[in-house]
Coordinates of C-alpha atoms in Angstrom, one line a residue:
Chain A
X215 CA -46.1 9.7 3.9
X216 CA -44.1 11.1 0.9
X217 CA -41.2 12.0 3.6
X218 CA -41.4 8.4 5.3
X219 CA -40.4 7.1 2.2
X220 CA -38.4 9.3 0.9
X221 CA -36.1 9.1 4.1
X222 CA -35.9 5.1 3.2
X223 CA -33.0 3.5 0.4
X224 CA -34.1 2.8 -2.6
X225 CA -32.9 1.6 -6.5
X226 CA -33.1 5.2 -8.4
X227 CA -35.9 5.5 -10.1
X228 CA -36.0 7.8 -12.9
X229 CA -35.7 11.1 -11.7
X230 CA -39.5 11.7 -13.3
X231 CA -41.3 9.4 -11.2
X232 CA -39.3 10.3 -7.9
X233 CA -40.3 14.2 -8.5
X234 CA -43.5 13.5 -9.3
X235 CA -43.6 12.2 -5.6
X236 CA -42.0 14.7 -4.1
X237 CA -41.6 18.0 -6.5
X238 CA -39.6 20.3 -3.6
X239 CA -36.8 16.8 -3.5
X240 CA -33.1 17.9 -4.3
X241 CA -32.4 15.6 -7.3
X242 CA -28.3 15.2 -8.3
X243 CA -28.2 13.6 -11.4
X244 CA -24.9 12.7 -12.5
X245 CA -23.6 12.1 -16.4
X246 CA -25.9 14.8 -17.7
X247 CA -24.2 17.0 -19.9
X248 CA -26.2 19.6 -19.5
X249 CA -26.8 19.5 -15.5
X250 CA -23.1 19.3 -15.5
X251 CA -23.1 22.5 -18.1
X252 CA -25.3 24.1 -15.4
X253 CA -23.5 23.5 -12.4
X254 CA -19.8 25.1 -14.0
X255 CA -21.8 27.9 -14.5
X256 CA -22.9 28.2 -11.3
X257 CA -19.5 28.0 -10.3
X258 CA -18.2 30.6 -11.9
X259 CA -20.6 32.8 -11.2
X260 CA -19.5 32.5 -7.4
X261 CA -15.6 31.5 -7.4
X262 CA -15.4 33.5 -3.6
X263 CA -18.2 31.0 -1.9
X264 CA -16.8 28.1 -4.0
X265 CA -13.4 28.7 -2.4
X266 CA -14.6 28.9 1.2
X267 CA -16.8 25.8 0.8
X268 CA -13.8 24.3 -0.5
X269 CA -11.9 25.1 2.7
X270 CA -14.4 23.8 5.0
X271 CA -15.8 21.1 2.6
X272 CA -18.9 21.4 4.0
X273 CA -21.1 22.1 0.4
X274 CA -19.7 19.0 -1.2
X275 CA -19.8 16.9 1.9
X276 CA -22.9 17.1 3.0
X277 CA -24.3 16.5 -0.5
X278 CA -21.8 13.2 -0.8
X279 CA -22.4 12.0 3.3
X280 CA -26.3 12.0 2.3
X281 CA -24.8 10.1 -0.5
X282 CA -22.2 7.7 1.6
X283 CA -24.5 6.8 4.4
X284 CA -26.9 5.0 1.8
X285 CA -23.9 3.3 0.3
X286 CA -22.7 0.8 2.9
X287 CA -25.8 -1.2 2.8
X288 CA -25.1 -4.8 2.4
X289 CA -24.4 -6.9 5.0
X290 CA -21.0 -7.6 6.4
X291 CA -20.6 -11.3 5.3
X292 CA -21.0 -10.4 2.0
X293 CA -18.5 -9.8 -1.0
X294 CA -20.3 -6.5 -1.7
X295 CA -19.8 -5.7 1.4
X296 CA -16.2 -5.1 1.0
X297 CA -16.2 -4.2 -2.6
X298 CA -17.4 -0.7 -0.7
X299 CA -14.2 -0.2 0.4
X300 CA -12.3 -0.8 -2.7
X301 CA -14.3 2.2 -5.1
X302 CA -11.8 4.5 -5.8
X303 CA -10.7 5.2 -9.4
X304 CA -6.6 5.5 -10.1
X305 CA -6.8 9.3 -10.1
X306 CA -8.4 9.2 -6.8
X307 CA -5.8 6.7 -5.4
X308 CA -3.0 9.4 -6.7
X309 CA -4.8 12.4 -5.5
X310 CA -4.8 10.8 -2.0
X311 CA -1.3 10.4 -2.4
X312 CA -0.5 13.6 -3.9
X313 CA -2.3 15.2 -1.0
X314 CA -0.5 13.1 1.9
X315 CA 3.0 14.5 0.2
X316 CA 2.1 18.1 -0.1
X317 CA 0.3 18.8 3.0
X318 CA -1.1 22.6 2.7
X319 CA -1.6 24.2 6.2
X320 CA -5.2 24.4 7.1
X321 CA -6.5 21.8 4.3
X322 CA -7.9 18.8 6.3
X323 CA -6.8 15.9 4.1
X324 CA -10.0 13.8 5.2
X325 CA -12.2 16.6 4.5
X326 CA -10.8 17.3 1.8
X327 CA -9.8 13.9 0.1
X328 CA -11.4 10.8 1.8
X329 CA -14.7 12.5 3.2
X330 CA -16.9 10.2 1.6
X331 CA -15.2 7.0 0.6
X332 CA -12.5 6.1 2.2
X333 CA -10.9 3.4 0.6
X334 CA -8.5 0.3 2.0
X335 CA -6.8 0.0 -1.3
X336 CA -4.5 2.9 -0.1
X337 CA -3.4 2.0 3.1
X338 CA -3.2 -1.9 2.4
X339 CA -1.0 -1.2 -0.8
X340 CA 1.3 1.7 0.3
X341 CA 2.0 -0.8 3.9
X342 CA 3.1 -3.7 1.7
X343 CA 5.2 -1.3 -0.6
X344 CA 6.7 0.0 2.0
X345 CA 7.5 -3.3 3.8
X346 CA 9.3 -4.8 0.8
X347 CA 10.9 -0.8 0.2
X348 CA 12.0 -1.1 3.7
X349 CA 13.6 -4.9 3.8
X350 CA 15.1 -4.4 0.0
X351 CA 16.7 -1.2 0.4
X352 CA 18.1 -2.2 3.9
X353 CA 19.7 -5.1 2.3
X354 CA 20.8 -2.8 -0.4
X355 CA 22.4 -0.3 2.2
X356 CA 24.3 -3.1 4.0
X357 CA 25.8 -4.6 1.2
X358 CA 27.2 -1.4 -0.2
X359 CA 28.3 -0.5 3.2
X360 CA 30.6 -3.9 3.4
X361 CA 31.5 -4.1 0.2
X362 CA 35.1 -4.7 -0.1
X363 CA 35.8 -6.1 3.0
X364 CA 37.1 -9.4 3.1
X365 CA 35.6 -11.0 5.7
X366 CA 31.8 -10.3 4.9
X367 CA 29.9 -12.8 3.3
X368 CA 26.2 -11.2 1.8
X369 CA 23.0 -12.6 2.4
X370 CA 19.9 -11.9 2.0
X371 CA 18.6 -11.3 5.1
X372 CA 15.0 -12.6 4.3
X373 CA 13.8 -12.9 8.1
X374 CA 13.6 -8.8 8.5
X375 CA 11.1 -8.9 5.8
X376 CA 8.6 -10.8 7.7
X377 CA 9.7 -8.5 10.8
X378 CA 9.1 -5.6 9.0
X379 CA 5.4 -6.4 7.8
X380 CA 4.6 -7.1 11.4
X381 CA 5.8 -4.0 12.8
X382 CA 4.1 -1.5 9.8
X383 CA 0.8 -3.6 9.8
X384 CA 0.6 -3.6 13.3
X385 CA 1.2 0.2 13.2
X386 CA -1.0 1.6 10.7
X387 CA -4.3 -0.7 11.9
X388 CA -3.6 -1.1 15.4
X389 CA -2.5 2.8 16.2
X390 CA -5.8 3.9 14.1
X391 CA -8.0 1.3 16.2
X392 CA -6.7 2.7 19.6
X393 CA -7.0 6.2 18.3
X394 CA -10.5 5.7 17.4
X395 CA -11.1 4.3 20.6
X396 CA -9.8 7.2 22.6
X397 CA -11.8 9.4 20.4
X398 CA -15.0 7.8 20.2
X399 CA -14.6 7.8 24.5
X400 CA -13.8 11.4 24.3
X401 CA -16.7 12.2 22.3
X402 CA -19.0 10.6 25.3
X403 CA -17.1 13.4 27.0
X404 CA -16.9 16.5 25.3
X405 CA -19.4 17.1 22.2
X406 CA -16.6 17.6 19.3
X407 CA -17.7 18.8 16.1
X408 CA -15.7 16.5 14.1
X409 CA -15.4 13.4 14.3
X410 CA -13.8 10.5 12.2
X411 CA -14.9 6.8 11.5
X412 CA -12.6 4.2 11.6
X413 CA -11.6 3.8 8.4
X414 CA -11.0 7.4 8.1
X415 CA -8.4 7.2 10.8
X416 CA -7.1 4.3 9.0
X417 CA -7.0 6.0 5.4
X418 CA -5.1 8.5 7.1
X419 CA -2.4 7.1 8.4
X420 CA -2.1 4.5 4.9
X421 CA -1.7 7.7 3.0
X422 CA 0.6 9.0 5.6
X423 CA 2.9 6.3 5.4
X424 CA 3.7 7.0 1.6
X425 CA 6.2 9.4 2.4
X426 CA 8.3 7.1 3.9
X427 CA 8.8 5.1 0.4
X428 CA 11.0 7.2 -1.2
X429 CA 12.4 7.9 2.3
X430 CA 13.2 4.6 2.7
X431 CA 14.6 4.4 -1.0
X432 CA 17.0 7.0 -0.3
X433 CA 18.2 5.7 2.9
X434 CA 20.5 3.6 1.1
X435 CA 23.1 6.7 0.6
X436 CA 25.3 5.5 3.3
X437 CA 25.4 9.0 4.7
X438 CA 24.3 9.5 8.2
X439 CA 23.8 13.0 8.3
X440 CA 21.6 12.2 5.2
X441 CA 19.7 10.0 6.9
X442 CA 18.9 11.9 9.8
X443 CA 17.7 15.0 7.4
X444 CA 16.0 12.4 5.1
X445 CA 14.0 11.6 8.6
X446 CA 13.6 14.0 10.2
X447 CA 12.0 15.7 6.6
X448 CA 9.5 12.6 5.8
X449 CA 8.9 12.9 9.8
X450 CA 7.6 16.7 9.6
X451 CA 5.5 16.0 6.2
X452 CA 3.9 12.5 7.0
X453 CA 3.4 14.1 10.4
X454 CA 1.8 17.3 9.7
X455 CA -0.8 15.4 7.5
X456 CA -1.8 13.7 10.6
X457 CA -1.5 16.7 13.3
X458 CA -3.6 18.7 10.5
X459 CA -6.0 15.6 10.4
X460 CA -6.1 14.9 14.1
X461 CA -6.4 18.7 15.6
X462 CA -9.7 19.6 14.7
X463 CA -11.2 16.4 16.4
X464 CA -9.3 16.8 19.3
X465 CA -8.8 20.6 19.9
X466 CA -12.6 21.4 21.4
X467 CA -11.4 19.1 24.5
X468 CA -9.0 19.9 27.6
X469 CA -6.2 21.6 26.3
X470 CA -3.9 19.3 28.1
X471 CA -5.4 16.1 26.5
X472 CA -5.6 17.8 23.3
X473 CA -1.9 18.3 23.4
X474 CA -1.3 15.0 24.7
X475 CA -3.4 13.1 21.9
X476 CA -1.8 15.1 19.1
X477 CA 1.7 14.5 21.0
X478 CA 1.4 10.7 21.2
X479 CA 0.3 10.3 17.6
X480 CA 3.5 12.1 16.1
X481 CA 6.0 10.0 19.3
X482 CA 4.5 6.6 17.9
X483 CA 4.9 8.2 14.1
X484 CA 8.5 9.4 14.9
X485 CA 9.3 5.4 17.0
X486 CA 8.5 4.3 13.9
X487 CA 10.9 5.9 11.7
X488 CA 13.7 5.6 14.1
X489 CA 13.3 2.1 15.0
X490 CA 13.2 1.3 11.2
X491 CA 16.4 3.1 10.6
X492 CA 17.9 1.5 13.7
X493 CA 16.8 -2.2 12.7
X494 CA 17.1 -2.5 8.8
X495 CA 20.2 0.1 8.2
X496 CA 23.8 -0.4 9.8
X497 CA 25.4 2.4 10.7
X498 CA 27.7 3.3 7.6
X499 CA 30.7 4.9 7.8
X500 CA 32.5 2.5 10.0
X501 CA 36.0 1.7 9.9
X502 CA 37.0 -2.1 10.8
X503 CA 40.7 -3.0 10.9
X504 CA 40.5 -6.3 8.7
X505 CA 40.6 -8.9 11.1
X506 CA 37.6 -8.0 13.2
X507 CA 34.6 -9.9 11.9
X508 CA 31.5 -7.7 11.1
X509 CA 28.0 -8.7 12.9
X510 CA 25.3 -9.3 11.0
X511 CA 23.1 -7.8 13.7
X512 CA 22.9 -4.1 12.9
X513 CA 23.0 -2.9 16.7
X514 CA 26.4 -3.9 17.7
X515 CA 27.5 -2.1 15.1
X516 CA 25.7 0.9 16.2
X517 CA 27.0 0.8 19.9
X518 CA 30.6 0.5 18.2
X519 CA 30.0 3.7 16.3
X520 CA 28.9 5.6 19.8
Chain B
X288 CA 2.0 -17.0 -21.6
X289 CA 2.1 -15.0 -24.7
X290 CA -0.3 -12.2 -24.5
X291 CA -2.1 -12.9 -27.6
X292 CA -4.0 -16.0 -25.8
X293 CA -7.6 -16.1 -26.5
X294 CA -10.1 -15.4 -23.2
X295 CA -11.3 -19.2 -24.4
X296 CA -8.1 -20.9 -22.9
X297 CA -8.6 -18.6 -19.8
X298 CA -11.9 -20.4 -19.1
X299 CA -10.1 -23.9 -19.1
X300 CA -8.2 -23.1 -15.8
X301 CA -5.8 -25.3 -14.1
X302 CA -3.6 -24.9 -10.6
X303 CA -1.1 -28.3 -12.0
X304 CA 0.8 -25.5 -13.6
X305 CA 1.5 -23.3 -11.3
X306 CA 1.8 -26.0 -8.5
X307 CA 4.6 -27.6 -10.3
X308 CA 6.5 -24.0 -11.2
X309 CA 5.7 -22.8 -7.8
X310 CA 7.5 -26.1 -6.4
X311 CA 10.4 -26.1 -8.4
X312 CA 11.4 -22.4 -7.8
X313 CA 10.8 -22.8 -4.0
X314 CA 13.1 -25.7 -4.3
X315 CA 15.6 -24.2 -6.9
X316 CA 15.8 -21.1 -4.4
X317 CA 16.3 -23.4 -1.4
X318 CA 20.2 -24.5 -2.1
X319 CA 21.3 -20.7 -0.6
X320 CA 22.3 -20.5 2.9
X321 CA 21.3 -23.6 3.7
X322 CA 23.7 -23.2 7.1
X323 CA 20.5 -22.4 10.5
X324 CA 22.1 -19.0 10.5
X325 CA 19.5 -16.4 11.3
X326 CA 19.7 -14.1 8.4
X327 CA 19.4 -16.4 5.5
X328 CA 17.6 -16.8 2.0
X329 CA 14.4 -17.6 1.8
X330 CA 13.0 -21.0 3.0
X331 CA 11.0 -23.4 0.9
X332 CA 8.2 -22.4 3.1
X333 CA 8.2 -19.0 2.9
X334 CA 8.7 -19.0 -0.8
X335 CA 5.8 -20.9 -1.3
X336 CA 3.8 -18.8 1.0
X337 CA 5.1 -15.9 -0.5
X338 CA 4.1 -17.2 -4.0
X339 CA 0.5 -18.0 -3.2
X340 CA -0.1 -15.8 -0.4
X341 CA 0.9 -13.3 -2.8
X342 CA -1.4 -14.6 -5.5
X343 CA -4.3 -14.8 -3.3
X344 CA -4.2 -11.1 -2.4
X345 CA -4.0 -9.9 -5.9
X346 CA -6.8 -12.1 -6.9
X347 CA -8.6 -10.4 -4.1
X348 CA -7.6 -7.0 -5.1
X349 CA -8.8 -7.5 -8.5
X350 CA -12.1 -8.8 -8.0
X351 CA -12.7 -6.1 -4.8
X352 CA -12.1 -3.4 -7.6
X353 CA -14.7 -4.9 -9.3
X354 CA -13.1 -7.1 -12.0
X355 CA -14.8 -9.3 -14.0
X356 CA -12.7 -12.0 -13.7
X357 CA -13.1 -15.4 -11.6
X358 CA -10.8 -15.9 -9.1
X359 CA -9.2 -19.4 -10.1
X360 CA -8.4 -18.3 -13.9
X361 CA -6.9 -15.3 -11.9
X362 CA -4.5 -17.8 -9.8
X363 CA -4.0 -19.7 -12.9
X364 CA -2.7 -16.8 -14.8
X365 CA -0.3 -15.5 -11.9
X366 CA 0.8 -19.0 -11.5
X367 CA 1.9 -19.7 -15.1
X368 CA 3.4 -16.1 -15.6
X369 CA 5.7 -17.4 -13.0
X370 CA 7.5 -19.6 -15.4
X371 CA 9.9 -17.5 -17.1
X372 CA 11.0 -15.8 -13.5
X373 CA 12.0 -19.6 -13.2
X374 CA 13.8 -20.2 -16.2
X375 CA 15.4 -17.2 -15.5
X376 CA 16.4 -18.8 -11.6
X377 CA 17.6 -22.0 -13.6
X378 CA 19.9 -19.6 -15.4
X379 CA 21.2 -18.0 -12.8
X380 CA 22.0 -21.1 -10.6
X381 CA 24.1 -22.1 -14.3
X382 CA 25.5 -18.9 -14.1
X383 CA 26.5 -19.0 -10.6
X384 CA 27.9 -22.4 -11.2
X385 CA 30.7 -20.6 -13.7
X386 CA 31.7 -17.9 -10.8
X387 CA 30.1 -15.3 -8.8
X388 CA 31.7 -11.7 -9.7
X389 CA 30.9 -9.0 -11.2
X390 CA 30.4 -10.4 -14.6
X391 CA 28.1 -13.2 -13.4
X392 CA 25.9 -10.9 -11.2
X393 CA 25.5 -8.2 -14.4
X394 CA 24.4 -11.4 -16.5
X395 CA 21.8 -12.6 -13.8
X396 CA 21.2 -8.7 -13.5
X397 CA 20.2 -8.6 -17.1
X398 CA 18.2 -11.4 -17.5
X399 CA 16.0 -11.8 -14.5
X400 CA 14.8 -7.9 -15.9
X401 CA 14.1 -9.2 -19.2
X402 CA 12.1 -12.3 -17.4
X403 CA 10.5 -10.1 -14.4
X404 CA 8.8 -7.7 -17.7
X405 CA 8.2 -10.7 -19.8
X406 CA 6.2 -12.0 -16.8
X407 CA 4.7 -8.8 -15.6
X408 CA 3.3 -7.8 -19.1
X409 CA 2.1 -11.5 -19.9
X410 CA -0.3 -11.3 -16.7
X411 CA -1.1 -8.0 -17.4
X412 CA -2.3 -8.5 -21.2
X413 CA -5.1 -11.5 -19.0
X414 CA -6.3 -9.1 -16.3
X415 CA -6.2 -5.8 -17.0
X416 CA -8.8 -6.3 -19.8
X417 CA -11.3 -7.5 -16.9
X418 CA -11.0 -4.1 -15.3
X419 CA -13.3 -1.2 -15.2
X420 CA -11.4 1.0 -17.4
X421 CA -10.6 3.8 -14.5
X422 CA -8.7 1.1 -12.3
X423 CA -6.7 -0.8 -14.7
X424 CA -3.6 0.7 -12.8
X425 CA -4.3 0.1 -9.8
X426 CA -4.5 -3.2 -10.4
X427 CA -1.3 -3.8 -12.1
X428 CA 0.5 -1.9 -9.8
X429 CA 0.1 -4.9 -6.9
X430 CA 1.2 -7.1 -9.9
X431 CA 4.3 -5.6 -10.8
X432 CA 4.7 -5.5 -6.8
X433 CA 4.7 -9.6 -6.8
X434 CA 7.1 -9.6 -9.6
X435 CA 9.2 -7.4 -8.3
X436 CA 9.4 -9.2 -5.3
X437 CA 10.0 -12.9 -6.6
X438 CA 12.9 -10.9 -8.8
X439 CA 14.3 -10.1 -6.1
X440 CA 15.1 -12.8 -4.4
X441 CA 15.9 -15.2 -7.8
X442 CA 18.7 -12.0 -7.9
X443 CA 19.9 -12.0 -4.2
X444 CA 20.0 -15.6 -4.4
X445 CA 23.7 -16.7 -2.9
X446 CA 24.7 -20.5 -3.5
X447 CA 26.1 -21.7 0.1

């Protein structure tokens, strides 16, 4: 009777009455001083275990999944609901961040960052950042580019920006939902040992996409070698966050799929770069004679340049 | 508009305000490119829905992260904070009627910054206090963001 009910949700009662009921029940109380006295203690007595919990994430995780399954209990049509998603604190939002830009080998930055509450503040925030980074630095690296010459008349080009927030949107919800997909049907499959919900996959690839801010920032040096290192760098971090993410989940499968799956997700991650480049960045370092009147559209310049 | 409002005039919300500065910097933005080209300024339309779209999501934002504040004194505070981005695109246009070089673009440079911080630290002194204390920057952060946008194109704006 006493398990029934302790298997149930409830409002905490204090920790008294709920270990009278069940003495042997793990109790985590949190803003105690002294239990939090206790547990650095604990810690130190044991830095080698604390590390290779750390790795795997498996000490703190299970404590906080026990933790995050009760959490998501109201029902979808209400405020509350959604407030769920949004309960991250600032320096979780920059750790998040911090950890998509410095991705250690063998850390898995859902494990280790999002495990428990994965939040849509991230990816909603760093999508729209990097839509307006995108459109006002590619107007930016235009206008520098045909500065000068007499014939080009500046505008603002505010159509791309509605272009843009179509094409990153769709990318970092719609990618995550088919992913999901194939790994939910692949679970049916093979039993994998890790597996993600949806809004991890999502998280993921919001954080992933932070690297591109900057990226896109700097694209403005009119430089095309520049660019293409700039690219190909941002490609290899934002990247390995996701293979790192994505390789565990996927590697207990065939071998060929595994490959495949992990393949796919850094082709659509690399499409995305280069057809960002390619849309909102003429090609610099062209030379017009005067007379020839410069497109607006960035691709005829592009086939002029090849 | 000047941070040192008491919450008591945030109860008495109103959208008039922001309607009418909403409408005149859609319409004061309109005059540019007004050729069909494809790549032009922004369109009354889009300004607007930019502008309230915009406000929307940051009221939203707010409130997900757990703020205390209601959601129309939220879109009344956004919405006035938008006047002096529009005194500063009644400047510009005066500017731009005088010439459009160098000199002219570091004036307009100069002042829609001095507007786009007036404006962002105005609407921050209102919501921020409603915050939990932990998340007070990431809610201004999607503020400055709106801002920064609306600066952007009272800057970029080019008269036909």
């Amino acid at each position: 009777m006493a398990a029934v009910d302790d298997l149930k949700f409830r409002e905490f009662d204090d920790a008294a009455h709920l270990l009278a009921a069940n003495p042997d029940a793990t109790t985590i109380s949190i803003d105690e001083p002294a239990e939090a006295h206790k547990n650095q203690h604990s810690r130190r007595q044991e830095p080698g275990r604390e590390e290779d919990d750390e790795l795997l994430g498996t000490d703190d995780s299970d404590k906080t999944e026990l933790l995050a399954g009760q959490k998501k209990s109201a029902p979808f049509w209400t405020f509350e609901y959604y407030q769920t998603f949004f309960d991250v604190d600032t320096y979780q939002v920059l750790d998040r961040i911090k950890g998509s830009v410095f991705p250690v080998p063998g850390r898995n930055f859902v494990r280790l960052y999002v495990r428990s509450n994965p939040d849509l503040y991230g990816p909603f925030w760093i999508c729209a950042t990097l839509v307006f980074a995108i459109a006002v630095s590619g107007n930016l690296s235009n206008f520098f580019i045909h500065l000068g010459r007499p014939t080009y008349r500046y505008v603002p080009e505010f159509r791309k920006v509605s272009i843009a927030a179509t094409t990153i949107y769709a990318y970092a919800w719609l990618v995550p939902l088919a992913l999901w997909g194939f790994l939910m049907w692949r679970n049916s499959k093979v039993m994998n040992i890790v597996s993600y919900s949806f809004l991890e996959i999502v998280c993921v690839y919001g954080y992933s996409l932070f690297v591109y801010i900057p990226t896109a920032i700097l694209w403005i040096i009119p430089q095309k070698v520049v660019r293409w290192v700039l690219m190909i760098f941002s490609l290899c971090l934002s990247g390995s966050v996701l293979v790192m993410t994505f390789w565990p989940a996927v590697r207990d499968d065939n071998r060929r799929i595994a490959l495949a799956t992990v393949g796919t997700i850094v082709l659509l991650h690399a499409l995305l770069s280069v057809g960002c480049l390619a849309y909102f960045f003429d090609a610099p370092e062209v030379d017009f004679p005067a007379p020839i009147i410069p497109a607006h559209n960035g691709t005829t310049l592009i086939t002029k340049v090849k | 508009m000047y941070p040192k409002k008491s919450s008591t005039l945030l109860r008495d919300w109103d959208l008039w305000g922001p309607l009418v500065l909403c409408v005149s910097l859609a319409l004061m933005l309109q005059g540019g490119s007004a050729d069909s080209k494809e790549d032009g300024g922004p369109q009354f339309a889009e300004v607007f829905v930019i502008i309230w779209f915009g406000a929307v999501v940051i009221t939203l934002n707010s409130k997900l992260l757990g703020g205390t504040i209601s959601f129309f004194q939220s879109l009344c505070v956004l919405g006035y904070c938008v006047l002096p981005l529009t005194v500063a695109m009644l400047v510009c246009r005066l500017v731009l009627l005088a010439g459009s070089g160098t000199v002219s673009f570091i004036i307009r440079l100069i002042v829609v910054i001095a507007m786009f911080a007036w404006s962002t630290l105005a609407s921050t002194a209102f919501l921020a206090d409603s915050q939990p204390p932990h998340r007070k920057a990431l809610v201004v952060y999607p503020i400055f963001l709106f801002y920064f946008v609306i600066s952007w194109m009272i800057l970029t704006f080019t008269p036909q």
